[in-house]
Structures are given as C-alpha cells and as structure tokens.
Coordinates of C-alpha atoms and ligand atoms in Angstrom, one line a residue:
X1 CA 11.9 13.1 17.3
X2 CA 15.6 13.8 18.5
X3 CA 15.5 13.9 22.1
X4 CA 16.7 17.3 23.3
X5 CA 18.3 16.3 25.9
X6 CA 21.3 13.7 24.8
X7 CA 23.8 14.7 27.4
X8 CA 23.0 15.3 30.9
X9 CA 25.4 17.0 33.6
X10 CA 24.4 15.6 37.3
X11 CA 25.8 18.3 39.9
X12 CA 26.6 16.5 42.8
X13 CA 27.3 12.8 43.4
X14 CA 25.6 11.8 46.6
X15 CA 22.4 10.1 48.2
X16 CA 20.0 11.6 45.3
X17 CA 22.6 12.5 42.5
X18 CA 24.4 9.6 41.8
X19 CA 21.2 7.2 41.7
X20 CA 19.5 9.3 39.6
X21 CA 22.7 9.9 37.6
X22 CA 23.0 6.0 37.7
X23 CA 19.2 5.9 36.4
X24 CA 19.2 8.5 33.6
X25 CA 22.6 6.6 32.1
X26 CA 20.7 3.4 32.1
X27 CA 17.6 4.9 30.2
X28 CA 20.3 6.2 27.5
X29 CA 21.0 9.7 28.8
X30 CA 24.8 10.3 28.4
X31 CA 25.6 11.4 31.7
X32 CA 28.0 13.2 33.4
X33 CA 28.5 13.5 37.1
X34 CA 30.5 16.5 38.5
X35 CA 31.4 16.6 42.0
X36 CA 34.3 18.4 44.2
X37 CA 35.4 15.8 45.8
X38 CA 38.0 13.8 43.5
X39 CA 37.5 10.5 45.4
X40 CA 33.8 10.2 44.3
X41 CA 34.5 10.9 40.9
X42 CA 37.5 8.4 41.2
X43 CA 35.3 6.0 42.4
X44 CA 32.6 6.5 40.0
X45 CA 35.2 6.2 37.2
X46 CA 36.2 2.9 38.6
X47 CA 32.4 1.6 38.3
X48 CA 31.7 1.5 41.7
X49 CA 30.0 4.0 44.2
X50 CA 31.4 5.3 47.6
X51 CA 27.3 4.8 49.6
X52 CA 24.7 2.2 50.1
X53 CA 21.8 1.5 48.1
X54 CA 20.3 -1.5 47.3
X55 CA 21.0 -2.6 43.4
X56 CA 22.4 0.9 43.0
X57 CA 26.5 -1.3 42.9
X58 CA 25.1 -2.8 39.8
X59 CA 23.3 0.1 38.1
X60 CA 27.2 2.0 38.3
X61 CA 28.7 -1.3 37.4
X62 CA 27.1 -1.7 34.0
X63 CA 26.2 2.1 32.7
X64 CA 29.9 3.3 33.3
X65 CA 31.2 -0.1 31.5
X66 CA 28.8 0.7 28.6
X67 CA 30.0 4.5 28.7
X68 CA 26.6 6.3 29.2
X69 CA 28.4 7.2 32.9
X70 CA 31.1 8.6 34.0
X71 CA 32.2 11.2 36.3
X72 CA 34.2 14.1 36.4
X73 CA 35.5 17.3 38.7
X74 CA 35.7 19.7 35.5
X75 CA 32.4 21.1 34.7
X76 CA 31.5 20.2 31.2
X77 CA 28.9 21.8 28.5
X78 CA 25.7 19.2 28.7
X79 CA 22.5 20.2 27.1
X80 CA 20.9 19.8 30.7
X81 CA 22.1 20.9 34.3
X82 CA 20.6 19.1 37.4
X83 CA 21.7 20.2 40.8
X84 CA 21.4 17.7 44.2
X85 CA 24.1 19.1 46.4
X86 CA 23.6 19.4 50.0
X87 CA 21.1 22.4 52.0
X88 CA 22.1 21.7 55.7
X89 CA 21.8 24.8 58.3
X90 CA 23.4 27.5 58.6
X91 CA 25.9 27.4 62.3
X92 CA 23.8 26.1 64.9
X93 CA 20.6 27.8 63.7
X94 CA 17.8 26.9 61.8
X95 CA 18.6 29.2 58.8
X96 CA 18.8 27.2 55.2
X97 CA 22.6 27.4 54.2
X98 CA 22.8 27.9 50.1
X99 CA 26.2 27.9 50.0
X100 CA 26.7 24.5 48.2
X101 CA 23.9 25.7 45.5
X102 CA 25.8 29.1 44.9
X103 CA 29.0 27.5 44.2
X104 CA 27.3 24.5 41.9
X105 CA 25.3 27.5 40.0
X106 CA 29.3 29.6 40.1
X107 CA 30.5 26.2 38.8
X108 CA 28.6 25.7 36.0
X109 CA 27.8 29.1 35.0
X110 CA 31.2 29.0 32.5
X111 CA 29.8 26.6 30.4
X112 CA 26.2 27.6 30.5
X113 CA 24.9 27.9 26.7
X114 CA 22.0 29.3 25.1
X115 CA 18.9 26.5 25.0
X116 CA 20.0 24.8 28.1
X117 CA 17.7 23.9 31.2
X118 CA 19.4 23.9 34.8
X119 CA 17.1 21.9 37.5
X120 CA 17.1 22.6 41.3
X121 CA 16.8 19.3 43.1
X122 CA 18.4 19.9 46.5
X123 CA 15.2 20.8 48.8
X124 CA 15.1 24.1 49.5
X125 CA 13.2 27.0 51.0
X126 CA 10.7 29.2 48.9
X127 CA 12.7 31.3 46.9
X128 CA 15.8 29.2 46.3
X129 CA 15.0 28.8 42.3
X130 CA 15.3 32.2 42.3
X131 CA 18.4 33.0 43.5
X132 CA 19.9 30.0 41.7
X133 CA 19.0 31.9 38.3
X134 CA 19.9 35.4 39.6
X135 CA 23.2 33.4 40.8
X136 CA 23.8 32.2 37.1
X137 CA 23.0 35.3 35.7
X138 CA 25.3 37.1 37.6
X139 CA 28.5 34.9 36.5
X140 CA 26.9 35.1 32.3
X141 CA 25.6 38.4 31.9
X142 CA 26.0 37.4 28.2
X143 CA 22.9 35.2 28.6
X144 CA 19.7 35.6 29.5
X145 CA 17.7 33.7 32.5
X146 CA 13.6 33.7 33.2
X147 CA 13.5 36.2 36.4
X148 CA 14.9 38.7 33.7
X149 CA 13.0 38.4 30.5
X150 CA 10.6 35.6 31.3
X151 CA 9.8 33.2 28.8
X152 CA 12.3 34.6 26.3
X153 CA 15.4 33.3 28.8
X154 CA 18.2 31.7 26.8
X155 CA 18.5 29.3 29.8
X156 CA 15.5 27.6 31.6
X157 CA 15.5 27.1 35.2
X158 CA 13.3 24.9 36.9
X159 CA 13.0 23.1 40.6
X160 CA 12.2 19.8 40.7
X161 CA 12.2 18.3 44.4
X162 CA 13.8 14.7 45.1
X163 CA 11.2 12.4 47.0
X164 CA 12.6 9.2 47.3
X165 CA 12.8 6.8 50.8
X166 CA 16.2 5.5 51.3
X167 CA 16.5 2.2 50.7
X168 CA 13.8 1.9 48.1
X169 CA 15.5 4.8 45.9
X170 CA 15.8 3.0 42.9
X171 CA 12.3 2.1 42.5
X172 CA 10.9 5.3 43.8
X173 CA 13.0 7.8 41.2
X174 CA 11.1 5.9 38.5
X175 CA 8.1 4.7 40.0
X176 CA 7.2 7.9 42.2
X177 CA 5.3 11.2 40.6
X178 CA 7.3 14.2 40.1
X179 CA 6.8 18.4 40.7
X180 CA 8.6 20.1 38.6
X181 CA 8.2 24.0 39.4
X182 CA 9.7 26.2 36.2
X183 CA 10.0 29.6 36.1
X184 CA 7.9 30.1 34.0
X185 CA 5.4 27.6 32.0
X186 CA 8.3 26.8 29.2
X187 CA 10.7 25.9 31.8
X188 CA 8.3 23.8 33.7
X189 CA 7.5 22.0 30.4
X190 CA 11.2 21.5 29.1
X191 CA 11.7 20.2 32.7
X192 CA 8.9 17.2 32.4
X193 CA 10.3 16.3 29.0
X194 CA 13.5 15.7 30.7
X195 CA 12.2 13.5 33.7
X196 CA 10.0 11.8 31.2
X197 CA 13.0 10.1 29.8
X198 CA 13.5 8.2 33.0
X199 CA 10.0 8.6 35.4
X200 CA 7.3 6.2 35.0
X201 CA 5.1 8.3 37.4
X202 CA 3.6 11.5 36.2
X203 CA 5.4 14.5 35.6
X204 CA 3.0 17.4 36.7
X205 CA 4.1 21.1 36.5
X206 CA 3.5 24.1 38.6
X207 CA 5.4 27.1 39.4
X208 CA 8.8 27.3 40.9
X209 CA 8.0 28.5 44.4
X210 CA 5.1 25.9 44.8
X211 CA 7.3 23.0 44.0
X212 CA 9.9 24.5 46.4
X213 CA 7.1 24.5 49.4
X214 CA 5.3 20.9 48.1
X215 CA 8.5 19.5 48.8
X216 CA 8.6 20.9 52.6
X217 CA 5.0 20.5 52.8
X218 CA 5.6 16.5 52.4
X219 CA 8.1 16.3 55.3
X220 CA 6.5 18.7 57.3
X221 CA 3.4 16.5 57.4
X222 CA 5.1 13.7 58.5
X223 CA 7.3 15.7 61.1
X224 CA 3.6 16.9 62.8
X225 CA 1.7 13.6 62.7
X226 CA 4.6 11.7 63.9
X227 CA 4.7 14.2 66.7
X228 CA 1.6 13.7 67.5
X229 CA 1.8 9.7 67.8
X230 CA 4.9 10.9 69.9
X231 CA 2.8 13.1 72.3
X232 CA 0.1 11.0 73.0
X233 CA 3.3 8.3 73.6
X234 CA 3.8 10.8 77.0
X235 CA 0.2 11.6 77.5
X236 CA -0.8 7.5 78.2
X237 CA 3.0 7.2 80.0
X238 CA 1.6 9.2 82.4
X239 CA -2.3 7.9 82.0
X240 CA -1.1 4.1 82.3
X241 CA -2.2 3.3 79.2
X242 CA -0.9 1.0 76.1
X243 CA -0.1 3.2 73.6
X244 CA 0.4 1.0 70.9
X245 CA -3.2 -0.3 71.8
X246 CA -4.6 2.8 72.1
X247 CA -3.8 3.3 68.6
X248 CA -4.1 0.8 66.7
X249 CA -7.9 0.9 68.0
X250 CA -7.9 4.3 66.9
X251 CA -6.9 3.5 63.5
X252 CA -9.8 1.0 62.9
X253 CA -11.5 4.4 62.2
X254 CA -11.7 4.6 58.5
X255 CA -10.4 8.5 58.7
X256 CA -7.9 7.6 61.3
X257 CA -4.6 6.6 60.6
X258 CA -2.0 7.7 63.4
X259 CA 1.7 7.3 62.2
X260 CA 3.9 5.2 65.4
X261 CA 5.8 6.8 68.2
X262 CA 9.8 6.6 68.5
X263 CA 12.5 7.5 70.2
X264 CA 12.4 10.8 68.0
X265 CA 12.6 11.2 64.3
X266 CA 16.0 11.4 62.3
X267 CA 17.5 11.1 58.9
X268 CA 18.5 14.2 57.2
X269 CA 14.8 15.2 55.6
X270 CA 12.4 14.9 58.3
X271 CA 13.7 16.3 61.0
X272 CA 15.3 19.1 59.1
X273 CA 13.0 20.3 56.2
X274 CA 9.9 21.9 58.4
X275 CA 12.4 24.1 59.9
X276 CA 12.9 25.6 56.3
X277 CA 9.3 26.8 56.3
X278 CA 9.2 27.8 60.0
X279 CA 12.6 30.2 58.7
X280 CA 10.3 31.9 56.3
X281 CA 6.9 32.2 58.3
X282 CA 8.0 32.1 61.9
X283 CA 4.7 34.3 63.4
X284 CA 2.9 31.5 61.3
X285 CA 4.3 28.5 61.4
X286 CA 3.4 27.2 65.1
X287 CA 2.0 24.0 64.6
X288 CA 4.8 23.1 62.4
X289 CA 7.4 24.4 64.7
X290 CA 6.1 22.6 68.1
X291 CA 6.3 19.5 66.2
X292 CA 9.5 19.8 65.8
X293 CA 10.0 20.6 69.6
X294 CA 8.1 17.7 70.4
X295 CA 10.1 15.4 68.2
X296 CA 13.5 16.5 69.1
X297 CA 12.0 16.0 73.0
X298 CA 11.6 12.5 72.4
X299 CA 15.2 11.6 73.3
X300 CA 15.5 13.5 76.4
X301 CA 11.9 11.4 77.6
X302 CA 13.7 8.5 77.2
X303 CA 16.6 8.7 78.5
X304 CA 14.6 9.5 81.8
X305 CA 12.8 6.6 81.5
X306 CA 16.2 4.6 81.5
X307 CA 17.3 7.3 84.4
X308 CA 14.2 5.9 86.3
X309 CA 14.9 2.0 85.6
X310 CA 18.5 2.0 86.6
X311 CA 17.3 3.5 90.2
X312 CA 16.4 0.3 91.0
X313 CA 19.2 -1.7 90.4
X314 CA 21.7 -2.9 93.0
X315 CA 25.0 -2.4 92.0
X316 CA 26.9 -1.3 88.5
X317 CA 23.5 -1.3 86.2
X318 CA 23.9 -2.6 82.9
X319 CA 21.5 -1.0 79.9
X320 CA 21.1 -3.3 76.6
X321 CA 21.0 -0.5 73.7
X322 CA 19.4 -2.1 70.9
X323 CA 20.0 -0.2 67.8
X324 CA 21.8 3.1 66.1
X325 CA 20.4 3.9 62.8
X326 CA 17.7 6.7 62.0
X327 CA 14.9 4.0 60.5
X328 CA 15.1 0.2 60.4
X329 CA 17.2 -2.4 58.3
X330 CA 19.3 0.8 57.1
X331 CA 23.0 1.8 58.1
X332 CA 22.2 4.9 58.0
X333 CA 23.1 6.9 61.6
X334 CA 22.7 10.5 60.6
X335 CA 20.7 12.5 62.9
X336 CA 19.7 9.5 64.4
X337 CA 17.5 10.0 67.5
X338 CA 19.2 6.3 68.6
X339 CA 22.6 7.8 68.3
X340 CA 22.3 10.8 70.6
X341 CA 20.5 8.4 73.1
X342 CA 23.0 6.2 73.5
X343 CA 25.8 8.8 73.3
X344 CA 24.0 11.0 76.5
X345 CA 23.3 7.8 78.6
X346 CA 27.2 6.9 78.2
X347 CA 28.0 10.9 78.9
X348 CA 25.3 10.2 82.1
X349 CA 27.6 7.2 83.1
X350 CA 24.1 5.4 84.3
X351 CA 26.0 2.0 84.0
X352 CA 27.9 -0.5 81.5
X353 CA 26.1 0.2 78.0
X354 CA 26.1 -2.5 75.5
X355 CA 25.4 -1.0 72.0
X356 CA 24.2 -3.5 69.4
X357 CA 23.3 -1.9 65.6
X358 CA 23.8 -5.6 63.4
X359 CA 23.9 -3.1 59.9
X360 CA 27.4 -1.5 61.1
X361 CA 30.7 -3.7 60.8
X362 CA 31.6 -1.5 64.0
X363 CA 31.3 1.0 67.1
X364 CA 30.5 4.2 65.5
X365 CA 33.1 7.0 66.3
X366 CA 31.5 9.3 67.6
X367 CA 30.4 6.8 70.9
X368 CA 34.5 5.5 70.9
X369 CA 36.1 6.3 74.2
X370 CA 32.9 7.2 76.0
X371 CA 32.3 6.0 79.7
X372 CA 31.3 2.5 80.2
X373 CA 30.4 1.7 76.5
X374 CA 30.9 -2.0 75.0
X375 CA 30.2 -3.1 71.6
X376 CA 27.8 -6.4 71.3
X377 CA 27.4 -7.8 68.4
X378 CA 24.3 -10.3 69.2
X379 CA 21.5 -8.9 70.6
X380 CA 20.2 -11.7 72.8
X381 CA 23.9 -11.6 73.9
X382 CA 24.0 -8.3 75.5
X383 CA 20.0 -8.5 76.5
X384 CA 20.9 -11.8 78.8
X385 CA 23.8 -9.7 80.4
X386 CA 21.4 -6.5 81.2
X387 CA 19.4 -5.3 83.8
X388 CA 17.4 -2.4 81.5
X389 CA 16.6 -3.7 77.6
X390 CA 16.5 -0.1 75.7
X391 CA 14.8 -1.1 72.2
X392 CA 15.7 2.4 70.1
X393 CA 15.3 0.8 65.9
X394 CA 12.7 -1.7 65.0
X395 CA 15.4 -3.6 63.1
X396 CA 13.4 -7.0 61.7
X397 CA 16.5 -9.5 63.5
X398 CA 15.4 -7.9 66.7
X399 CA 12.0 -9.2 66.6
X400 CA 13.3 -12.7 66.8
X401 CA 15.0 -12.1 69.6
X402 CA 13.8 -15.0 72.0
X403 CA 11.1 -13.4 74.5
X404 CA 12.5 -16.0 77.6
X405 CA 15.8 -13.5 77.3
X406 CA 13.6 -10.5 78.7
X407 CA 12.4 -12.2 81.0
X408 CA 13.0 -10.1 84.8
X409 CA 14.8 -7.1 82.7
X410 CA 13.3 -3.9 83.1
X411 CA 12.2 -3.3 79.0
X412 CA 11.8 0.0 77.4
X413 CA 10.3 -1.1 74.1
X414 CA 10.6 2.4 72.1
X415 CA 9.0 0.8 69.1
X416 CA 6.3 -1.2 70.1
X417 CA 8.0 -4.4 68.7
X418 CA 8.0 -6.9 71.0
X419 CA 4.7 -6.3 72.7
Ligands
SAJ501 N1 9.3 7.7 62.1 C1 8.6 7.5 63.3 N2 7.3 7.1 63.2 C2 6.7 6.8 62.0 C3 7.4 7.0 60.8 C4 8.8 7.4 60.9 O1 9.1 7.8 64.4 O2 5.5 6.5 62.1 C5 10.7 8.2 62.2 C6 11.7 7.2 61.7 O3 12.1 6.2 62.6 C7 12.9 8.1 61.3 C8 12.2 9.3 60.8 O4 10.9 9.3 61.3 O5 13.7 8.4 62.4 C9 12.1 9.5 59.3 O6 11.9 8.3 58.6 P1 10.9 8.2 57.4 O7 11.0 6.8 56.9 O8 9.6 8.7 57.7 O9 11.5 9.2 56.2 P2 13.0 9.4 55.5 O10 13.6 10.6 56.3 O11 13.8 8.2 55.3 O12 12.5 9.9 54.1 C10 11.6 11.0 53.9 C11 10.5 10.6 53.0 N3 9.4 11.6 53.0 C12 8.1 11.3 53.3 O13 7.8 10.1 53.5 C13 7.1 12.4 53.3 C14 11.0 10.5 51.6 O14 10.0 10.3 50.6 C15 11.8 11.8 51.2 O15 12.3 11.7 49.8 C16 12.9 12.0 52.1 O16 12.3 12.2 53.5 C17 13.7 13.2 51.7 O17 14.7 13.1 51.0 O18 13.2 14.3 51.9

C-alpha cells in the first residue's frame, strides 16, 4: 500500500527536530526541515548539524547526500506537519510561553492542504493541541480542523510528546514507545501510522490532552523522587548519617528504589516541565510544586556547605570545582545546577576557584571575568592545588582521579562518587 505520508515537513531544527528529522529521512521519508534561523538550515544543507549527538554527524552526513534531507527557511506543502520548537517561560514566571508554537502553526498555515496531519511535539501544557488547531484555523478559514467539525476536519491534528535522554537520542526515538494524543480517534490513528514508519516501540493512542499531561507526568515524577533523595540528602547532613548508605540499604527493598541526590537537577525538561502542571492546577499541585522548591534549594545548601569549609582555612582558600554540565559525560550546561554554583561562589569571592568541566574546549562565558576564577583543565591538577574539593557532575574521568590527591582537602562529594 502507498504510504500516505511520502513527504514530511519537520518544524524546527533543534535537540528533538533535527534527530528525528535525521531519523525519518533515513527510514525513506522525504524530509524537509524548516527553521528561522538561516544558519541551521545552512548548515543542514551542507550535511552537517550545528549540536551534539552521538552518531547524529553521520545520520545528516549520509541522508542529505542521498537527498531524502534537506532543509529550508520557506515553508513548503508536505503531506505531514511535525512541530518541536521551543516552550520556555514566559518573563521570569512560571507561565508556558506558546509563542514559538503560534508562529510555527502562522507559518505553516499558508500551505496547509486538505488530508494533511500536523503533530505537536514540543511539550506542552494541557490544552496546547488545542490552540495549535484553533491557531491554524484561524490563518485557513477555508479549511477545516477537528475542534470545529470533529472527525470530518480536512486537517488532522494530533500531539505526540518527545521522550528521548540526551545523549542516547538516536536509539531512544526508535527504540522508545510513543503517545500520540489526536483530536479525535482518526487523528490519533493517522498519527501512529506516521511514527510507525520510523518507531520500533509501540505506538499507543489516546486523546490529545492526556498525551499533553503523560508527557509532564514523566518529568514530574522524576522532578519529586529526585527531590526526595535530595531531602533526605539534608535530613542525614544534619543526622550524621551516610546518605549514599542510607540508601542504597533502602533500595535492597524490592519496592524501594530511591533515585540519587545532586547538587540540584538541571537540563531543560526536568526542572522545567512540572511547573507546566503546577501553572494549570496551582490549589492542587503541592507535592509537585515543593519538589521543585526542594530541587532548585539544592544549590543554595551547597554553597553553604563550601561557605562552612573555607571558614577554616588560613589564608586566600582555594575551592576545586569539579564539573559544569546538567548530567554526566554530556556538554550540555543549560540550567545546570553546577553552573549556577560555581557562578554564586565566584560572585561570593570565598577564594581562588578552579573550574574543571573536561567536555568543554573552554571557560564558559557566562563565569568569564568573575572574581577569582581560573580554568583547569586536569582535575587532579587543580584538586592537588585546593584546600575544599567541590565534586558537582559525576563525570566517569573523575572517578579515576587518584584518591592520595584528596588526601587532607576538605571534600564535598555532591554525587556520591568517590566514597
Ligand atoms: N538527577 C539527579 N538524580 C537522579 C537522576 C537525575 O540529581 O537520580 C539530575 C541530573 O543530574 C540532571 C537532572 O536530574 O541534572 C535531569 O537529568 P535526567 O537524566 O534525569 O533527565 P534529562 O533532563 O536529561 O531527560 C529527561 C528524561 N525524562 C525522564 O527520564 C522521565 C527524558 O526521557 C525526556 O525526554 C527529557 O527529560 C525531555 O526532553 O523531557
């Protein structure tokens, strides 16, 4: 049977779209990307991709050379629309920002036509489906769109939430299931025919608004039982107990299994996405909510426990900071708990600060020019130089850093890796 959908328009190049972009081409989609920004598409063009991701270099590579990729800033008829742009806050609130769906869904709308099935993919509040099809409808009133006439739209709409980890992306968007919320039960169902081109997990439909919250629902998880490893990270502080101990003896329970304790939790997904559902259930969503006050605590806890160690040092102290990025063995440092640490002890001018992060060719801007901060590039050479060893990402090089080095330094192991 002719597949029905040949060519495929990706709306938005970045962290989710241009993987999955790069996957679809290389399962014989024709694929077009569209972005705003000319450099990516540029790029793109070029056969080569502007982020990091392993295998992802070669995936471009060889799909745009065989012409089932390429990219574009002109929006282009495609017999399918999927959308992965960008749902950060709104200001300095907690309040979704749509913006970057409204103007994909303005974008497109021109060359919308009849038969075609546009997929949400950005994560995004209950709701959000919604408005995308009252946003296309309002730019075509010539068509038709599912919260009008139901399952007689001319144009299916469905959401279908990325779930992939960074750094395994390429695995997960084929190996991982998939929720695909339609509209209605035709949209839904046009949507898994879609995914099934490319998924080798299952494709299981639901309803628009549930996909929206299963999506949240993941994160939020996460958020809360990471904030609870993180509480009881203070609670035995205090109690002089061994955290780490404390739970991994708790997990030989067969129904316990308590995620680890950090220096807070970062990345753009975890630490953002609960506040989407405490937005639209504030009166209800406590648990949820003091998570994320918990979490975003973390760093302020531990950069009073390096407050505390430099007290006893005689003279100019000197604070090891071992790591930047969000998670380990990534370069990622967005939202990184590691970042803001080191940034507040440098603003705190508690001593010389030598900031190692091996996956970063250099000192991120935004810690240039701060007082009394060094780049390192060897770990065990700024650890010999210190007085307090601040341990922020469980990077796999630092756990061969030679124990004899911490020996007599003050070590605040946020991690649990070298106990
Ligand atoms: N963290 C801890 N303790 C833990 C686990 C994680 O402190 O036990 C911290 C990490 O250090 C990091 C943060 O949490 O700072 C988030 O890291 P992560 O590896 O848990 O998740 P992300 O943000 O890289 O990716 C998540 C994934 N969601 C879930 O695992 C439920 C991924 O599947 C999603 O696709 C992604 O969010 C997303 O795009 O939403």
């Amino acid at each position: 049977m002719k597949n029905q959908f040949e060519r495929v328009c990706m709306v938005g190049l970045g962290y989710i779209g241009l993987p999955t972009a790069a996957v679809m081409a290389s399962r014989g989609l024709k694929v077009i990307g569209l972005d705003v920004n000319p450099h990516v598409v540029e790029t793109l063009n070029k056969g080569k991709i502007h982020i990091v991701e392993p295998g992802l270099d070669a995936l471009v590579h060889g799909t745009v050379a065989d012409g089932f990729l390429r990219a574009t800033v002109t929006p282009e008829s495609a017999d399918a629309f999927l959308i992965a742009v960008p749902t950060p806050f709104m200001g300095d609130g907690h309040e979704p920002d749509l913006s970057y769906i409204e103007s994909s869904a303005r974008n497109i709308a021109p060359v919308l036509k009849a038969g075609n099935l546009v997929i949400l993919e950005s994560t995004s509040p209950v709701g959000a489906t919604e408005k995308l099809s009252r946003w296309l409808a309002e730019a075509r009133p010539d068509l038709t769109f599912p919260h009008q006439v139901g399952e007689a739209a001319d144009v299916n709409v469905a959401h279908c939430p990325e779930r992939v980890l960074p750094g395994r992306v390429l695995h997960e968007l084929v190996d991982n299931d998939r929720v695909i919320g339609g509209m209605t039960p035709k949209c839904a169902e046009r949507g898994a025919a879609l995914y099934k081109n490319f998924v080798e997990g299952e494709c299981i439909v639901t309803n628009a608004r549930t996909a929206e919250m299963a999506k949240l629902t993941e994160n939020a998880f996460r958020d809360v039982n990471i904030a609870f490893a993180n509480e009881l990270s203070l609670i035995c502080d205090r109690l002089g107990i061994d955290v780490w101990e404390l739970i991994g003896l708790a997990n030989r329970h067969p129904r316990v299994n308590i995620l680890k304790p950090g220096p807070g939790v970062g990345g753009h997904c975890i630490a953002v996405d609960p506040w989407f559902i405490v937005d639209s259930a504030p009166d209800l969503a406590k648990l949820i909510h003091t998570a994320r006050d918990v979490n975003d605590g973390k760093p302020h806890y531990v950069i009073d426990q390096v407050r505390s160690a430099v007290k006893s040092v005689s003279g100019m102290p000197v604070i090891a900071c071992l790591g930047l990025a969000f998670k380990p063995d990534i370069d990622d440092l967005r939202e990184s708990p590691a970042m803001e640490i080191a940034a507040d002890l440098a603003l705190a001018k508690m001593g010389r600060l030598l900031v190692v992060e091996p996956h970063v060719t250099e000192l991120p801007k935004a810690l240039v020019g701060l007082p009394g901060v060094e780049w390192v590039t060897d770990a065990e050479i700024a650890i010999k130089q210190a007085d307090v060893v601040l341990l922020l990402v469980d990077h796999r090089v630092f756990s061969q850093v030679d124990r004899a080095c911490l020996e007599g330094k003050t070590v605040i192991d946020t991690r649990g890796m070298w106990r």
